[in-house]
Amino acid sequence: MADPTPVIDDLRAESDELDRLVAELRPEQWTLPTPAPGWTVAHQIAHLAWTDHSSVLAVTDQAAFGREVEKALAAPGDFVDNGAEEGAAKPPERLLADWRSGRDALARALRAAPPGARFPWYGPPMSTASMATARLMETWAHGLDVAEALGVTPVPTDRLRHIVRLGVRTRDFAFGVHGLPVPFEEFRVELRSPSGELWTYGPEGADDRVTGSALDFCLLVTQRAHRADLALVAEGPDADRWLDVAQAFAGPPGKGRSPREAAE
């Protein structure tokens, strides 16, 4: 059973890095548009605060979380945007305080979870480590949107290893949510980390392979960049198809980002 402590620690580090980026923003900067249509910087932080709150419920009060799922099922196309809109309407200092208290509460709940615990979610149930990994993935991805709005280029870290692992593990989910047959054989994935280490997954002799940088793979599976703009190489038809549909997040397929050339 994997020790969730390292990913919980890295989730805190990722959140703290984003906090430093927004802590001293001027009021007008909170209203800057981000790459997500209709979402400002405030919407991005509000979404993280809202999802942290849902995560705390999933870990500590599953009946209450079940009621949140019912709300989502009643408005499947709007519930995420509604949560972001509600939070974005708060004064920035209140929004920051809510985000900080929510992520602290989640860290405490995850550290206190018993070994082997599994929690309900909007997708498949998750372990403690998987829950922390999903929150790190979202914090990093939405942090990229905030950084782009502010004209900042974040420096990638080896915390990406958690997102890479999640992206690899959600391969079958990505095929299934797109209505595609799930490949029977494992793929080989070889990615170069920000520090230069080679991260590998799957059998070395697999027919289907994906190679490239860990950063580009994370951008792909969080749909923060179009495949055409990334230096990822697929060998084999199933691996090639995977790079077109990969997603590490729960829920229906997202629209993703347009290629840079098409967007300009």
mmCIF file of C-alpha atoms in Angstrom, residues 94-237:
data_model
loop_
_atom_site.group_PDB
_atom_site.id
_atom_site.type_symbol
_atom_site.label_atom_id
_atom_site.label_comp_id
_atom_site.label_asym_id
_atom_site.label_seq_id
_atom_site.Cartn_x
_atom_site.Cartn_y
_atom_site.Cartn_z
ATOM 1 C CA ARG A 94 -12.484 36.356 1.399
ATOM 2 C CA LEU A 95 -11.885 34.052 -1.560
ATOM 3 C CA LEU A 96 -8.227 33.640 -0.581
ATOM 4 C CA ALA A 97 -9.150 32.895 3.026
ATOM 5 C CA ASP A 98 -11.711 30.291 1.952
ATOM 6 C CA TRP A 99 -9.235 28.594 -0.390
ATOM 7 C CA ARG A 100 -6.535 28.504 2.265
ATOM 8 C CA SER A 101 -8.781 27.134 4.992
ATOM 9 C CA GLY A 102 -10.278 24.546 2.637
ATOM 10 C CA ARG A 103 -6.975 23.158 1.471
ATOM 11 C CA ASP A 104 -5.688 23.046 5.061
ATOM 12 C CA ALA A 105 -8.792 21.104 6.078
ATOM 13 C CA LEU A 106 -8.281 18.689 3.199
ATOM 14 C CA ALA A 107 -4.627 18.095 4.099
ATOM 15 C CA ARG A 108 -5.601 17.306 7.688
ATOM 16 C CA ALA A 109 -8.374 14.956 6.555
ATOM 17 C CA LEU A 110 -6.105 13.109 4.131
ATOM 18 C CA ARG A 111 -3.345 12.699 6.725
ATOM 19 C CA ALA A 112 -5.889 11.349 9.221
ATOM 20 C CA ALA A 113 -7.464 8.867 6.804
ATOM 21 C CA PRO A 114 -7.021 5.213 7.809
ATOM 22 C CA PRO A 115 -4.793 2.966 5.669
ATOM 23 C CA GLY A 116 -6.661 1.442 2.755
ATOM 24 C CA ALA A 117 -9.498 3.974 2.860
ATOM 25 C CA ARG A 118 -11.361 4.735 -0.356
ATOM 26 C CA PHE A 119 -13.540 7.745 -0.984
ATOM 27 C CA PRO A 120 -16.403 8.423 -3.397
ATOM 28 C CA TRP A 121 -15.895 10.936 -6.191
ATOM 29 C CA TYR A 122 -17.571 12.227 -9.349
ATOM 30 C CA GLY A 123 -15.671 9.473 -11.163
ATOM 31 C CA PRO A 124 -14.392 6.167 -9.742
ATOM 32 C CA PRO A 125 -13.730 5.968 -5.951
ATOM 33 C CA MET A 126 -10.248 7.060 -4.915
ATOM 34 C CA SER A 127 -7.656 6.119 -2.326
ATOM 35 C CA THR A 128 -6.011 8.729 -0.106
ATOM 36 C CA ALA A 129 -3.008 8.987 -2.424
ATOM 37 C CA SER A 130 -5.230 9.196 -5.514
ATOM 38 C CA MET A 131 -7.342 11.953 -3.962
ATOM 39 C CA ALA A 132 -4.232 13.977 -3.125
ATOM 40 C CA THR A 133 -2.844 13.353 -6.605
ATOM 41 C CA ALA A 134 -6.052 14.536 -8.255
ATOM 42 C CA ARG A 135 -5.987 17.723 -6.188
ATOM 43 C CA LEU A 136 -2.336 18.319 -7.080
ATOM 44 C CA MET A 137 -3.157 17.800 -10.753
ATOM 45 C CA GLU A 138 -5.982 20.332 -10.639
ATOM 46 C CA THR A 139 -3.950 22.837 -8.626
ATOM 47 C CA TRP A 140 -1.118 22.649 -11.130
ATOM 48 C CA ALA A 141 -3.387 22.866 -14.185
ATOM 49 C CA HIS A 142 -5.489 25.763 -12.932
ATOM 50 C CA GLY A 143 -2.316 27.413 -11.685
ATOM 51 C CA LEU A 144 -1.056 27.378 -15.272
ATOM 52 C CA ASP A 145 -4.191 29.228 -16.369
ATOM 53 C CA VAL A 146 -3.657 31.840 -13.651
ATOM 54 C CA ALA A 147 0.001 32.216 -14.563
ATOM 55 C CA GLU A 148 -0.833 32.726 -18.240
ATOM 56 C CA ALA A 149 -3.345 35.446 -17.361
ATOM 57 C CA LEU A 150 -0.657 37.191 -15.309
ATOM 58 C CA GLY A 151 2.058 36.801 -17.957
ATOM 59 C CA VAL A 152 4.119 34.469 -15.770
ATOM 60 C CA THR A 153 5.921 31.323 -16.943
ATOM 61 C CA PRO A 154 6.023 28.736 -14.123
ATOM 62 C CA VAL A 155 9.139 26.619 -13.685
ATOM 63 C CA PRO A 156 8.214 22.912 -13.849
ATOM 64 C CA THR A 157 9.270 20.700 -10.955
ATOM 65 C CA ASP A 158 9.494 16.970 -10.364
ATOM 66 C CA ARG A 159 6.161 17.212 -8.561
ATOM 67 C CA LEU A 160 4.892 16.445 -12.059
ATOM 68 C CA ARG A 161 5.680 12.782 -11.389
ATOM 69 C CA HIS A 162 2.336 12.448 -9.614
ATOM 70 C CA ILE A 163 0.432 13.886 -12.577
ATOM 71 C CA VAL A 164 2.339 11.661 -14.987
ATOM 72 C CA ARG A 165 1.440 8.599 -12.970
ATOM 73 C CA LEU A 166 -2.200 9.659 -12.869
ATOM 74 C CA GLY A 167 -2.184 10.260 -16.615
ATOM 75 C CA VAL A 168 -0.778 6.793 -17.253
ATOM 76 C CA ARG A 169 -3.209 5.120 -14.861
ATOM 77 C CA THR A 170 -6.232 6.829 -16.447
ATOM 78 C CA ARG A 171 -5.462 5.505 -19.922
ATOM 79 C CA ASP A 172 -8.355 3.015 -19.902
ATOM 80 C CA PHE A 173 -10.733 5.625 -18.469
ATOM 81 C CA ALA A 174 -9.836 8.047 -21.275
ATOM 82 C CA PHE A 175 -10.614 5.448 -23.941
ATOM 83 C CA GLY A 176 -13.854 4.463 -22.240
ATOM 84 C CA VAL A 177 -15.175 7.980 -21.680
ATOM 85 C CA HIS A 178 -14.697 8.640 -25.404
ATOM 86 C CA GLY A 179 -16.616 5.478 -26.282
ATOM 87 C CA LEU A 180 -13.531 3.740 -27.673
ATOM 88 C CA PRO A 181 -12.470 0.130 -27.098
ATOM 89 C CA VAL A 182 -9.858 -0.145 -24.358
ATOM 90 C CA PRO A 183 -6.550 -1.617 -25.566
ATOM 91 C CA PHE A 184 -5.799 -4.998 -24.038
ATOM 92 C CA GLU A 185 -2.012 -4.608 -23.901
ATOM 93 C CA GLU A 186 -0.084 -2.184 -21.708
ATOM 94 C CA PHE A 187 1.824 0.676 -23.311
ATOM 95 C CA ARG A 188 5.424 1.643 -22.644
ATOM 96 C CA VAL A 189 5.737 5.263 -21.508
ATOM 97 C CA GLU A 190 9.150 6.947 -21.247
ATOM 98 C CA LEU A 191 9.225 10.589 -20.169
ATOM 99 C CA ARG A 192 12.060 12.927 -19.252
ATOM 100 C CA SER A 193 11.458 14.731 -15.950
ATOM 101 C CA PRO A 194 12.210 18.440 -15.366
ATOM 102 C CA SER A 195 15.342 17.420 -13.437
ATOM 103 C CA GLY A 196 16.505 15.169 -16.280
ATOM 104 C CA GLU A 197 15.521 11.802 -14.821
ATOM 105 C CA LEU A 198 13.836 9.249 -17.089
ATOM 106 C CA TRP A 199 10.450 8.113 -15.779
ATOM 107 C CA THR A 200 9.250 4.807 -17.241
ATOM 108 C CA TYR A 201 5.985 2.882 -17.078
ATOM 109 C CA GLY A 202 4.829 -0.362 -18.639
ATOM 110 C CA PRO A 203 6.732 -3.277 -20.177
ATOM 111 C CA GLU A 204 9.943 -2.375 -21.994
ATOM 112 C CA GLY A 205 9.038 -4.539 -24.992
ATOM 113 C CA ALA A 206 5.513 -3.177 -25.546
ATOM 114 C CA ASP A 207 4.480 -2.613 -29.157
ATOM 115 C CA ASP A 208 2.772 0.705 -28.384
ATOM 116 C CA ARG A 209 4.950 3.427 -26.865
ATOM 117 C CA VAL A 210 4.808 7.095 -25.880
ATOM 118 C CA THR A 211 7.991 9.108 -25.401
ATOM 119 C CA GLY A 212 8.787 12.751 -24.747
ATOM 120 C CA SER A 213 8.938 15.207 -21.868
ATOM 121 C CA ALA A 214 6.999 14.798 -18.652
ATOM 122 C CA LEU A 215 5.902 18.434 -18.860
ATOM 123 C CA ASP A 216 4.372 17.937 -22.309
ATOM 124 C CA PHE A 217 2.612 14.770 -21.168
ATOM 125 C CA CYS A 218 1.116 16.622 -18.190
ATOM 126 C CA LEU A 219 -0.005 19.464 -20.442
ATOM 127 C CA LEU A 220 -1.687 16.882 -22.656
ATOM 128 C CA VAL A 221 -3.537 14.880 -19.992
ATOM 129 C CA THR A 222 -4.775 18.068 -18.279
ATOM 130 C CA GLN A 223 -5.771 19.474 -21.687
ATOM 131 C CA ARG A 224 -3.679 22.616 -21.202
ATOM 132 C CA ALA A 225 -2.135 22.310 -24.661
ATOM 133 C CA HIS A 226 -3.068 20.695 -27.959
ATOM 134 C CA ARG A 227 -1.205 17.607 -28.999
ATOM 135 C CA ALA A 228 0.026 19.381 -32.132
ATOM 136 C CA ASP A 229 2.002 21.811 -29.956
ATOM 137 C CA LEU A 230 3.717 19.139 -27.859
ATOM 138 C CA ALA A 231 6.847 17.073 -28.482
ATOM 139 C CA LEU A 232 5.294 13.710 -27.672
ATOM 140 C CA VAL A 233 5.925 10.722 -29.935
ATOM 141 C CA ALA A 234 3.506 7.798 -30.239
ATOM 142 C CA GLU A 235 4.489 4.460 -31.737
ATOM 143 C CA GLY A 236 1.639 2.111 -32.557
ATOM 144 C CA PRO A 237 -1.986 2.869 -33.503
#
